[in-house]
CSV table of C-alpha atoms and ligand atoms in Angstrom, one decimal:
chain,number,residue,atom,x,y,z
A,1,MET,CA,-25.6,-12.8,-11.5
A,2,LEU,CA,-21.9,-13.9,-11.6
A,3,SER,CA,-20.2,-16.4,-10.1
A,4,VAL,CA,-17.0,-16.7,-8.4
A,5,ILE,CA,-15.0,-20.1,-7.1
A,6,GLY,CA,-11.9,-19.9,-5.2
A,7,THR,CA,-11.7,-16.5,-2.7
A,8,GLY,CA,-8.0,-16.4,-2.1
A,9,TYR,CA,-6.4,-14.0,-3.4
A,10,LEU,CA,-6.8,-13.9,-7.0
A,11,GLY,CA,-11.3,-15.6,-6.4
A,12,ALA,CA,-11.9,-12.5,-3.3
A,13,THR,CA,-10.9,-9.8,-5.3
A,14,HIS,CA,-12.8,-10.3,-8.8
A,15,ALA,CA,-15.8,-10.9,-6.7
A,16,ALA,CA,-15.7,-7.9,-4.9
A,17,CYS,CA,-14.2,-6.1,-8.1
A,18,MET,CA,-17.6,-7.6,-10.1
A,19,ALA,CA,-19.5,-6.4,-7.2
A,20,GLU,CA,-17.8,-3.2,-7.7
A,21,LEU,CA,-19.0,-3.4,-10.9
A,22,GLY,CA,-22.7,-3.6,-10.1
A,23,PHE,CA,-22.8,-7.3,-10.3
A,24,ASP,CA,-24.6,-9.6,-7.7
A,25,VAL,CA,-21.8,-12.3,-7.0
A,26,ILE,CA,-21.7,-15.3,-5.2
A,27,GLY,CA,-18.3,-16.4,-3.9
A,28,ILE,CA,-17.8,-20.3,-3.8
A,29,ASP,CA,-14.8,-21.8,-1.7
A,30,THR,CA,-14.9,-25.2,-0.1
A,31,ASP,CA,-12.8,-23.4,2.9
A,32,ALA,CA,-15.3,-22.7,5.6
A,33,THR,CA,-13.6,-21.0,7.6
A,34,LYS,CA,-12.9,-18.3,5.0
A,35,ILE,CA,-16.2,-18.2,3.8
A,36,THR,CA,-17.1,-17.3,7.1
A,37,LEU,CA,-14.8,-14.0,7.7
A,38,LEU,CA,-15.4,-13.0,4.0
A,39,SER,CA,-19.3,-13.4,4.8
A,40,GLN,CA,-18.6,-10.7,7.9
A,41,GLY,CA,-16.7,-8.5,5.5
A,42,GLU,CA,-13.7,-9.8,6.5
A,43,LEU,CA,-10.4,-10.5,4.1
A,44,PRO,CA,-7.9,-13.2,5.3
A,45,PHE,CA,-5.1,-11.8,3.9
A,46,TYR,CA,-3.7,-8.2,3.2
A,47,GLU,CA,-4.7,-6.2,0.3
A,48,PRO,CA,-4.9,-2.5,0.5
A,49,GLY,CA,-8.4,-1.4,-1.1
A,50,LEU,CA,-9.9,-5.4,-0.5
A,51,ASP,CA,-10.8,-4.8,2.9
A,52,ASP,CA,-13.2,-1.8,1.9
A,53,LEU,CA,-14.7,-2.5,-0.8
A,54,LEU,CA,-15.3,-5.9,0.5
A,55,ARG,CA,-17.1,-4.7,3.7
A,56,LYS,CA,-19.2,-2.2,1.2
A,57,HIS,CA,-20.8,-5.1,-0.7
A,58,VAL,CA,-21.4,-7.9,1.8
A,59,ALA,CA,-23.1,-4.6,3.6
A,60,THR,CA,-25.1,-3.8,0.6
A,61,GLY,CA,-26.0,-8.2,-0.3
A,62,LYS,CA,-24.6,-7.6,-3.5
A,63,LEU,CA,-21.7,-10.1,-2.6
A,64,ARG,CA,-22.3,-13.1,-1.1
A,65,PHE,CA,-20.6,-16.1,0.0
A,66,SER,CA,-21.2,-19.9,-0.1
A,67,THR,CA,-19.1,-23.4,0.0
A,68,ASP,CA,-22.7,-24.9,-1.7
A,69,PHE,CA,-22.4,-24.9,-5.2
A,70,SER,CA,-26.0,-25.0,-5.9
A,71,ASP,CA,-25.8,-21.4,-4.4
A,72,LEU,CA,-24.4,-20.8,-8.0
A,73,ALA,CA,-27.2,-22.2,-10.3
A,74,GLN,CA,-28.8,-18.8,-11.3
A,75,ALA,CA,-25.6,-17.5,-12.0
A,76,ASP,CA,-25.0,-16.3,-16.2
A,77,VAL,CA,-21.1,-16.4,-16.3
A,78,HIS,CA,-18.7,-18.4,-13.8
A,79,PHE,CA,-15.4,-17.7,-13.1
A,80,ILE,CA,-13.0,-20.2,-11.9
A,81,CYS,CA,-10.4,-18.7,-9.5
A,82,VAL,CA,-9.0,-21.7,-7.4
A,83,GLY,CA,-5.0,-22.0,-6.7
A,84,THR,CA,-2.7,-24.0,-9.4
A,85,PRO,CA,0.3,-24.7,-6.9
A,86,GLN,CA,3.4,-26.3,-8.0
A,87,ARG,CA,3.0,-30.1,-7.2
A,88,LYS,CA,5.3,-31.7,-4.3
A,89,ASP,CA,6.6,-33.5,-6.6
A,90,GLY,CA,8.5,-31.6,-9.0
A,91,ASN,CA,7.8,-28.7,-11.2
A,92,ALA,CA,4.7,-29.2,-12.8
A,93,ALA,CA,1.2,-27.2,-12.0
A,94,ASP,CA,-1.5,-29.2,-9.2
A,95,LEU,CA,-4.2,-28.4,-11.3
A,96,THR,CA,-6.2,-30.8,-8.6
A,97,TYR,CA,-8.5,-28.0,-7.2
A,98,VAL,CA,-9.0,-26.7,-11.0
A,99,ASN,CA,-10.5,-30.2,-12.1
A,100,ALA,CA,-12.6,-29.9,-8.9
A,101,ALA,CA,-13.8,-26.6,-9.4
A,102,LEU,CA,-14.8,-27.3,-13.3
A,103,GLU,CA,-16.6,-30.4,-11.6
A,104,GLY,CA,-18.6,-28.6,-9.2
A,105,THR,CA,-19.8,-25.8,-11.1
A,106,ALA,CA,-20.6,-28.0,-13.2
A,107,ALA,CA,-23.0,-29.8,-12.1
A,108,HIS,CA,-24.7,-26.7,-11.0
A,109,ALA,CA,-24.9,-24.4,-13.9
A,110,LYS,CA,-27.9,-23.8,-15.9
A,111,PRO,CA,-27.7,-24.3,-19.7
A,112,GLY,CA,-26.4,-21.6,-21.7
A,113,SER,CA,-24.3,-20.3,-18.6
A,114,LEU,CA,-20.5,-19.8,-19.3
A,115,ILE,CA,-17.6,-21.2,-17.1
A,116,VAL,CA,-14.6,-18.7,-17.0
A,117,GLY,CA,-11.2,-20.3,-16.1
A,118,LYS,CA,-8.9,-17.9,-15.1
A,119,SER,CA,-6.7,-19.8,-13.2
A,120,THR,CA,-3.0,-19.9,-14.6
A,121,VAL,CA,-2.8,-23.3,-16.0
A,122,PRO,CA,0.0,-25.3,-18.9
A,123,VAL,CA,-1.7,-25.0,-22.2
A,124,GLY,CA,-4.0,-27.7,-22.8
A,125,THR,CA,-5.7,-27.2,-20.1
A,126,ALA,CA,-8.7,-25.7,-21.4
A,127,ASP,CA,-8.9,-28.3,-23.8
A,128,ALA,CA,-9.1,-31.2,-21.5
A,129,LEU,CA,-11.5,-29.3,-19.2
A,130,THR,CA,-13.6,-28.4,-22.4
A,131,ALA,CA,-14.1,-32.5,-23.1
A,132,ARG,CA,-14.6,-33.3,-19.3
A,133,LEU,CA,-17.6,-30.5,-19.5
A,134,ALA,CA,-19.4,-32.3,-22.5
A,135,GLU,CA,-19.2,-34.2,-20.4
A,136,ILE,CA,-21.0,-33.7,-17.3
A,137,ASN,CA,-22.8,-30.4,-18.8
A,138,PRO,CA,-22.9,-30.6,-22.3
A,139,HIS,CA,-25.5,-27.2,-22.3
A,140,VAL,CA,-22.5,-25.1,-20.3
A,141,GLU,CA,-19.3,-23.8,-22.7
A,142,LEU,CA,-15.9,-22.7,-21.5
A,143,ALA,CA,-13.4,-19.9,-21.8
A,144,TRP,CA,-10.3,-18.4,-20.6
A,145,ASN,CA,-10.2,-14.9,-19.4
A,146,PRO,CA,-6.4,-15.3,-17.7
A,147,GLU,CA,-5.7,-12.4,-14.8
A,148,PHE,CA,-2.6,-10.1,-14.7
A,149,LEU,CA,-3.2,-8.2,-10.9
A,150,ARG,CA,-0.2,-8.0,-8.9
A,151,GLU,CA,-0.4,-8.5,-4.7
A,152,GLY,CA,-0.4,-4.8,-4.0
A,153,PHE,CA,-2.3,-3.3,-6.5
A,154,ALA,CA,-5.4,-5.8,-6.8
A,155,VAL,CA,-8.4,-3.9,-7.2
A,156,GLU,CA,-6.7,-0.9,-9.5
A,157,ASP,CA,-5.6,-4.3,-11.6
A,158,THR,CA,-8.4,-5.6,-11.2
A,159,LEU,CA,-10.4,-2.7,-11.9
A,160,ARG,CA,-8.5,-0.7,-14.6
A,161,PRO,CA,-6.3,-3.9,-16.1
A,162,ASN,CA,-3.7,-2.8,-19.0
A,163,ARG,CA,-5.5,-5.0,-21.5
A,164,LEU,CA,-8.7,-7.6,-21.5
A,165,VAL,CA,-7.6,-11.3,-22.5
A,166,VAL,CA,-9.7,-13.9,-23.7
A,167,GLY,CA,-9.7,-17.0,-25.0
A,168,VAL,CA,-13.0,-18.4,-26.4
A,169,GLN,CA,-14.9,-21.0,-28.7
A,170,SER,CA,-17.6,-19.4,-29.8
A,171,ALA,CA,-18.7,-15.6,-30.7
A,172,ARG,CA,-21.5,-16.2,-28.1
A,173,ALA,CA,-19.2,-16.7,-25.6
A,174,GLU,CA,-17.1,-14.0,-26.3
A,175,GLU,CA,-20.4,-11.5,-25.8
A,176,GLN,CA,-21.1,-12.8,-22.5
A,177,LEU,CA,-17.7,-11.8,-21.7
A,178,ARG,CA,-18.0,-8.7,-23.4
A,179,ASP,CA,-21.0,-7.8,-21.0
A,180,VAL,CA,-19.3,-9.1,-17.9
A,181,TYR,CA,-16.1,-6.2,-18.8
A,182,VAL,CA,-18.4,-3.6,-20.6
A,183,ALA,CA,-17.9,-1.1,-18.4
A,184,LEU,CA,-14.0,-1.3,-18.2
A,185,LEU,CA,-14.5,-1.7,-22.3
A,186,LYS,CA,-16.3,1.7,-21.9
A,187,ASP,CA,-12.8,2.6,-20.6
A,188,GLY,CA,-10.5,2.0,-23.1
A,189,VAL,CA,-9.3,-1.2,-21.6
A,190,PRO,CA,-7.9,-2.6,-24.9
A,191,TRP,CA,-9.7,-6.3,-25.5
A,192,ILE,CA,-7.8,-9.4,-26.8
A,193,SER,CA,-9.9,-12.4,-27.9
A,194,ALA,CA,-7.7,-15.7,-29.1
A,195,ASP,CA,-8.2,-19.0,-28.8
A,196,LEU,CA,-8.3,-21.3,-25.5
A,197,ARG,CA,-4.3,-22.3,-25.6
A,198,THR,CA,-3.1,-19.1,-26.6
A,199,ALA,CA,-5.1,-17.3,-23.9
A,200,GLU,CA,-3.3,-20.0,-21.9
A,201,LEU,CA,-0.3,-18.9,-23.1
A,202,VAL,CA,-0.4,-15.3,-22.5
A,203,LYS,CA,-0.5,-15.5,-18.9
A,204,VAL,CA,2.7,-18.0,-18.6
A,205,ALA,CA,4.6,-15.9,-21.1
A,206,ALA,CA,4.0,-12.5,-19.2
A,207,ASN,CA,5.2,-14.0,-16.0
A,208,SER,CA,8.1,-15.4,-17.7
A,209,PHE,CA,8.9,-12.2,-19.4
A,210,LEU,CA,8.5,-10.2,-15.9
A,211,ALA,CA,10.8,-12.7,-14.2
A,212,THR,CA,13.4,-12.5,-17.4
A,213,LYS,CA,14.0,-8.7,-16.6
A,214,ILE,CA,14.5,-10.1,-12.8
A,215,SER,CA,16.8,-11.9,-13.4
A,216,PHE,CA,18.8,-10.5,-16.5
A,217,ILE,CA,19.5,-7.7,-14.0
A,218,ASN,CA,20.5,-9.7,-11.6
A,219,ALA,CA,23.0,-11.3,-14.1
A,220,MET,CA,24.5,-7.8,-14.9
A,221,ALA,CA,24.5,-7.4,-11.0
A,222,GLU,CA,27.0,-10.0,-11.3
A,223,ILE,CA,28.9,-8.9,-13.7
A,224,CYS,CA,28.9,-5.3,-11.7
A,225,ASP,CA,30.1,-7.3,-8.6
A,226,ALA,CA,33.1,-8.9,-10.7
A,227,ALA,CA,34.0,-5.1,-12.8
A,228,GLY,CA,33.3,-2.9,-10.1
A,229,GLY,CA,30.6,-1.5,-11.5
A,230,ASP,CA,27.3,0.0,-10.5
A,231,VAL,CA,24.1,-2.2,-11.5
A,232,THR,CA,21.5,0.5,-10.6
A,233,VAL,CA,22.9,3.0,-12.8
A,234,LEU,CA,23.2,0.8,-16.0
A,235,ALA,CA,19.4,-0.1,-14.8
A,236,LYS,CA,18.8,3.5,-15.1
A,237,ALA,CA,20.8,4.1,-18.2
A,238,ILE,CA,19.2,1.2,-20.2
A,239,GLY,CA,15.8,1.5,-18.9
A,240,TYR,CA,15.7,4.5,-20.9
A,241,ASP,CA,15.3,3.0,-24.4
A,242,PRO,CA,11.5,2.4,-24.3
A,243,ARG,CA,12.2,-1.1,-26.0
A,244,ILE,CA,13.4,-1.7,-22.8
A,245,GLY,CA,11.7,0.1,-20.2
A,246,ASN,CA,12.7,1.0,-17.1
A,247,ARG,CA,10.5,-1.3,-14.9
A,248,PHE,CA,11.3,-4.7,-13.3
A,249,LEU,CA,14.6,-4.1,-13.8
A,250,GLN,CA,15.6,-3.8,-9.9
A,251,ALA,CA,18.5,-5.7,-9.6
A,252,GLY,CA,18.5,-7.9,-6.2
A,253,ILE,CA,17.5,-10.9,-4.1
A,254,GLY,CA,15.3,-11.8,-7.0
A,255,PHE,CA,11.6,-12.7,-7.3
A,256,GLY,CA,9.3,-14.7,-5.1
A,257,GLY,CA,6.0,-14.5,-4.4
A,258,GLY,CA,2.9,-17.6,-5.6
A,259,CYS,CA,2.9,-16.7,-8.6
A,260,LEU,CA,6.4,-16.0,-11.0
A,261,PRO,CA,8.9,-18.9,-9.3
A,262,LYS,CA,6.0,-21.5,-9.4
A,263,ASP,CA,5.2,-20.5,-12.9
A,264,ILE,CA,7.9,-20.3,-14.8
A,265,ARG,CA,8.5,-23.9,-13.2
A,266,ALA,CA,5.4,-25.0,-13.8
A,267,PHE,CA,6.0,-23.9,-18.0
A,268,MET,CA,9.4,-25.5,-17.8
A,269,ALA,CA,7.3,-28.9,-17.0
A,270,ARG,CA,5.2,-28.3,-19.8
A,271,ALA,CA,7.4,-27.0,-22.1
A,272,GLU,CA,9.5,-30.4,-21.7
A,273,GLU,CA,6.3,-32.5,-22.1
A,274,LEU,CA,6.0,-30.2,-25.0
A,275,GLY,CA,9.2,-31.1,-26.3
A,276,ALA,CA,10.1,-27.3,-26.9
A,277,ASP,CA,14.0,-27.7,-25.5
A,278,GLN,CA,15.2,-24.2,-26.1
A,279,ALA,CA,12.1,-22.9,-24.2
A,280,LEU,CA,12.8,-25.6,-21.4
A,281,GLU,CA,16.5,-24.3,-21.3
A,282,PHE,CA,16.0,-21.2,-21.0
A,283,LEU,CA,13.2,-21.0,-18.7
A,284,ARG,CA,15.7,-23.1,-16.5
A,285,ASP,CA,18.1,-20.7,-16.4
A,286,ILE,CA,16.1,-17.6,-15.7
A,287,ASP,CA,15.2,-19.9,-12.4
A,288,SER,CA,18.5,-20.5,-11.7
A,289,ILE,CA,19.8,-16.8,-11.9
A,290,ASN,CA,17.0,-16.0,-9.4
A,291,LEU,CA,17.7,-18.8,-6.7
A,292,ARG,CA,21.4,-18.1,-7.2
A,293,ALA,CA,21.0,-14.1,-6.3
A,294,ARG,CA,19.4,-15.1,-2.7
A,295,ALA,CA,22.8,-17.6,-2.2
A,296,ARG,CA,24.9,-14.6,-3.1
A,297,ILE,CA,23.5,-13.1,-0.5
A,298,ILE,CA,24.4,-15.3,2.8
A,299,ASP,CA,27.8,-15.6,0.8
A,300,VAL,CA,28.5,-11.7,1.5
A,301,ALA,CA,26.7,-11.9,4.7
A,302,ALA,CA,29.3,-14.6,6.0
A,303,GLU,CA,31.8,-12.6,5.3
A,304,TYR,CA,31.5,-10.2,7.5
A,305,GLY,CA,32.0,-12.8,10.2
A,306,ASP,CA,31.2,-16.7,10.4
A,307,LEU,CA,27.5,-16.3,11.3
A,308,LYS,CA,27.7,-19.5,14.0
A,309,GLY,CA,26.2,-17.4,17.1
A,310,GLU,CA,26.6,-14.3,15.7
A,311,LYS,CA,22.9,-12.2,15.7
A,312,VAL,CA,21.8,-11.3,12.5
A,313,PHE,CA,18.2,-8.8,12.1
A,314,ILE,CA,16.6,-9.3,8.7
A,315,LEU,CA,14.3,-6.4,7.7
A,316,GLY,CA,11.4,-7.9,6.0
A,317,ALA,CA,10.0,-11.2,5.2
A,318,ALA,CA,7.2,-10.2,2.9
A,319,PHE,CA,8.2,-11.1,-1.0
A,320,LYS,CA,7.7,-7.9,-1.3
A,321,PRO,CA,6.4,-4.4,0.1
A,322,ASP,CA,2.6,-3.9,0.9
A,323,SER,CA,1.4,-7.4,0.9
A,324,ASP,CA,1.7,-9.9,3.7
A,325,ASP,CA,2.4,-12.8,1.3
A,326,VAL,CA,5.4,-15.0,2.2
A,327,ARG,CA,4.8,-17.7,-0.3
A,328,ASP,CA,8.1,-18.5,-1.6
A,329,SER,CA,10.0,-14.9,-0.4
A,330,PRO,CA,13.6,-14.5,-1.0
A,331,ALA,CA,13.4,-12.5,2.5
A,332,LEU,CA,12.1,-15.5,4.8
A,333,ASP,CA,14.2,-18.2,2.3
A,334,ILE,CA,17.6,-15.8,3.0
A,335,ALA,CA,16.6,-15.2,7.0
A,336,TYR,CA,16.2,-19.5,7.1
A,337,GLY,CA,19.3,-19.9,5.1
A,338,ILE,CA,21.5,-17.6,7.6
A,339,SER,CA,19.1,-19.7,10.6
A,340,GLN,CA,20.9,-22.8,9.3
A,341,ARG,CA,25.1,-21.7,9.4
A,342,GLY,CA,24.0,-20.7,12.9
A,343,ALA,CA,23.5,-17.4,13.6
A,344,ARG,CA,20.7,-16.4,15.8
A,345,VAL,CA,17.9,-14.2,13.1
A,346,VAL,CA,16.2,-11.9,14.5
A,347,VAL,CA,13.0,-10.9,12.0
A,348,ASN,CA,10.8,-8.0,11.5
A,349,ASP,CA,8.0,-6.9,9.0
A,350,PRO,CA,5.3,-4.6,8.9
A,351,LYS,CA,2.6,-7.3,7.7
A,352,ALA,CA,4.3,-10.6,7.5
A,353,MET,CA,4.9,-11.6,10.6
A,354,GLU,CA,2.4,-13.8,11.8
A,355,PRO,CA,2.5,-15.9,8.9
A,356,ALA,CA,6.5,-16.0,8.7
A,357,ALA,CA,6.4,-17.2,12.5
A,358,LYS,CA,3.8,-20.3,11.4
A,359,ARG,CA,6.7,-21.0,8.9
A,360,PHE,CA,9.9,-20.9,10.5
A,361,PRO,CA,8.8,-20.8,14.2
A,362,HIS,CA,12.2,-21.3,15.3
A,363,LEU,CA,13.2,-17.9,13.8
A,364,GLU,CA,12.8,-15.1,15.7
A,365,PHE,CA,10.5,-11.9,15.4
A,366,THR,CA,9.6,-8.4,16.7
A,367,ASP,CA,8.4,-5.5,15.9
A,368,ASP,CA,10.6,-3.2,18.1
A,369,LEU,CA,13.6,-2.3,15.4
A,370,LEU,CA,15.6,-0.9,17.6
A,371,ALA,CA,15.7,-4.3,19.9
A,372,GLY,CA,16.2,-6.3,17.1
A,373,ALA,CA,19.1,-4.2,16.0
A,374,GLN,CA,20.7,-3.9,19.2
A,375,ASP,CA,24.2,-5.8,19.5
A,376,ALA,CA,23.1,-7.1,15.8
A,377,HIS,CA,26.3,-8.3,13.6
A,378,LEU,CA,25.2,-7.6,10.9
A,379,ILE,CA,21.8,-5.9,8.9
A,380,LEU,CA,20.1,-6.9,6.6
A,381,HIS,CA,17.4,-5.6,4.5
A,382,LEU,CA,15.2,-7.9,2.6
A,383,THR,CA,11.7,-6.3,1.6
A,384,GLU,CA,11.6,-3.0,-0.1
A,385,TRP,CA,9.1,-1.3,3.1
A,386,LYS,CA,8.6,2.2,2.5
A,387,GLU,CA,9.1,1.9,6.4
A,388,TYR,CA,12.7,1.3,6.2
A,389,ARG,CA,13.2,3.9,4.2
A,390,ALA,CA,12.6,6.3,6.6
A,391,LEU,CA,14.7,5.0,9.1
A,392,ASN,CA,17.4,7.0,10.9
A,393,PRO,CA,20.5,5.2,10.5
A,394,ALA,CA,22.1,7.3,12.8
A,395,ASP,CA,19.9,5.9,15.8
A,396,PHE,CA,20.3,1.7,14.2
A,397,ALA,CA,24.6,3.1,14.7
A,398,LYS,CA,24.1,3.8,18.6
A,399,VAL,CA,23.3,0.1,19.5
A,400,VAL,CA,24.8,-2.3,16.8
A,401,ALA,CA,27.6,-4.6,17.4
A,402,ASN,CA,29.3,-4.1,13.8
A,403,ARG,CA,28.1,-1.4,11.6
A,404,VAL,CA,26.7,-3.6,8.5
A,405,ILE,CA,24.0,-3.3,6.7
A,406,ILE,CA,23.5,-5.4,3.0
A,407,ASP,CA,20.6,-3.9,1.4
A,408,GLY,CA,19.4,-6.9,-0.6
A,409,ARG,CA,16.9,-4.7,-2.4
A,410,ASN,CA,19.0,-1.6,-3.4
A,411,ALA,CA,16.3,0.7,-2.1
A,412,LEU,CA,18.3,2.1,0.9
A,413,ASP,CA,19.6,5.8,1.3
A,414,GLY,CA,23.9,4.0,1.1
A,415,ASP,CA,25.0,7.2,2.0
A,416,ALA,CA,23.4,8.1,4.3
A,417,TRP,CA,23.9,4.4,6.0
A,418,ARG,CA,27.4,5.3,4.7
A,419,ASP,CA,27.7,8.7,7.1
A,420,ALA,CA,26.3,6.7,10.0
A,421,GLY,CA,28.9,4.7,10.0
A,422,PHE,CA,28.3,1.8,8.3
A,423,ILE,CA,29.5,0.0,5.6
A,424,TYR,CA,26.9,-0.7,3.0
A,425,ARG,CA,26.8,-3.8,0.8
A,426,ALA,CA,24.4,-3.9,-2.0
A,427,PRO,CA,24.1,-6.6,-4.7
A,428,GLY,CA,25.7,-4.9,-8.0
A,429,ARG,CA,27.2,-2.0,-6.2
A,430,PRO,CA,30.6,-0.9,-5.0
A,431,THR,CA,30.9,-0.9,-1.3
A,432,LEU,CA,30.1,2.0,0.8
A,433,THR,CA,32.7,2.3,3.7
A,434,PRO,CA,32.5,5.1,6.1
A,435,LYS,CA,34.9,7.7,5.5
A,436,LYS,CA,38.0,8.3,8.0
B,1,UGA,C1,3.0,-11.4,-10.6
B,1,UGA,C2,3.0,-10.3,-12.2
B,1,UGA,O1,3.5,-9.0,-11.8
B,1,UGA,C3,1.3,-10.1,-12.2
B,1,UGA,O2,1.4,-9.4,-13.0
B,1,UGA,C4,0.3,-11.3,-12.4
B,1,UGA,O3,-0.7,-11.4,-12.3
B,1,UGA,C5,0.9,-12.1,-10.8
B,1,UGA,O4,2.2,-12.6,-10.2
B,1,UGA,C6,-0.2,-13.3,-10.4
B,1,UGA,O5,0.4,-14.3,-11.6
B,1,UGA,O6,-0.8,-13.6,-10.4
B,1,UGA,P1,3.3,-10.6,-8.1
B,1,UGA,O7,3.4,-11.6,-7.8
B,1,UGA,O8,2.2,-9.8,-7.2
B,1,UGA,O9,2.6,-10.2,-9.6
B,1,UGA,O10,4.4,-9.6,-8.3
B,1,UGA,P2,5.5,-8.7,-8.4
B,1,UGA,O11,4.7,-7.4,-8.2
B,1,UGA,O12,5.9,-9.4,-9.8
B,1,UGA,O13,7.2,-8.8,-7.6
B,1,UGA,C7,7.1,-10.3,-7.9
B,1,UGA,C8,8.7,-10.2,-7.2
B,1,UGA,O14,9.7,-10.2,-8.5
B,1,UGA,C9,8.7,-9.8,-6.2
B,1,UGA,O15,9.6,-10.8,-5.0
B,1,UGA,C10,9.4,-8.6,-6.4
B,1,UGA,O16,9.9,-8.5,-4.6
B,1,UGA,C11,10.2,-9.5,-6.7
B,1,UGA,N1,10.8,-7.8,-7.9
B,1,UGA,C12,10.2,-7.0,-9.4
B,1,UGA,C13,12.1,-8.1,-8.5
B,1,UGA,O17,13.2,-8.4,-7.8
B,1,UGA,N2,12.8,-6.6,-9.4
B,1,UGA,C14,12.1,-5.8,-10.0
B,1,UGA,O18,12.4,-4.9,-10.3
B,1,UGA,C15,10.5,-6.2,-9.6
């Protein structure tokens, strides 16, 4: 039997996937509303494929949920999957939930069981937790097993990960983790065994590298804009070199979400504490290029009017497609920035309008795309849902007040919008203007 502590994005996915691998799983969370929903087989967020898995295993009883830590007493391995948000007073990670999860688990874990951290934490956290665990429950060991799942592909990434990384303090702990993942190991998933600190670092290094790729291409977009090049062709051309690769080179309004932005900031804070000044400067640049990509789009929008009192229609609120997550969403941040310039902002998103409206109640939301575009001074495409690529530009040409579209994700068919009479702008690319 396994336990999963924290049933947010990571925990709910991990719990359902471990049940799919054949384990009995108990999910623990202090949020009673969440536990009630999950116990009924209902997911509190949108993630393709996870709802089916949850329903299936709740129905068979393999997967149960509880608010009571004592329910994990029979589990052999406990996975800590709670959040580590950015602290309100700076860049560092808030470890309140991780510390509480360790205390709660250690108080009830049976002798010989293993506690495994999956949360993203600053290097050195597992050492501190090990010391605390020795005080509360010396017959239980701690390991670290970072998670690399992407929202929108959470089930696929958990059941078919491209690697498994474990930070362990004994051969026994490694064996216990191998037993959990035996089915994946049979499928040939690479297994990397490390010390606790390296395992913690692998996670933040991986996310920082992904963030670096995106900020690199956005810096190239800035150069293309200044020099008159096309960043999408540039990305394609450099991406053919397998040492560079073509993934994560989509220029636009940059990265957002609950992971990349806060992870690089927490890494910055830790680098500073450790005196690793060069790493700190490097990460600071990645973060600031990313935030600049958002600001630049607002400046481009302002080239087409002073925005004050004008209607701006925004396609997208989620931080990326196939997600209803609006945490640090570049799209929503830009929507807010444009509303601050006095525009009347109307937003559409296939899945994220409810959470977006909760965050920014002063913005308008509509699921009627043509009504949203009616008399709009400007359209901004900010989250690349496939629904938006399927739009017919001619329909929009008939209703807007001004035929200008800014494609913040470099994802639409610019020629099609131009042919329908629009000016098409996208970061790092020459402007397309309608043929006379
Ligand atoms: C990210 C990592 O990709 C996962 O490997 C990691 O496990 C996860 O964080 C985590 O730490 O939990 P996720 O936040 O789901 O996953 O999102 P990504 O797919 O990485 O996208 C992040 C942001 O980058 C999005 O806003 C996306 O629009 C943007 N992006 C992505 C670009 O601007 N350009 C690209 O080429 C790719």
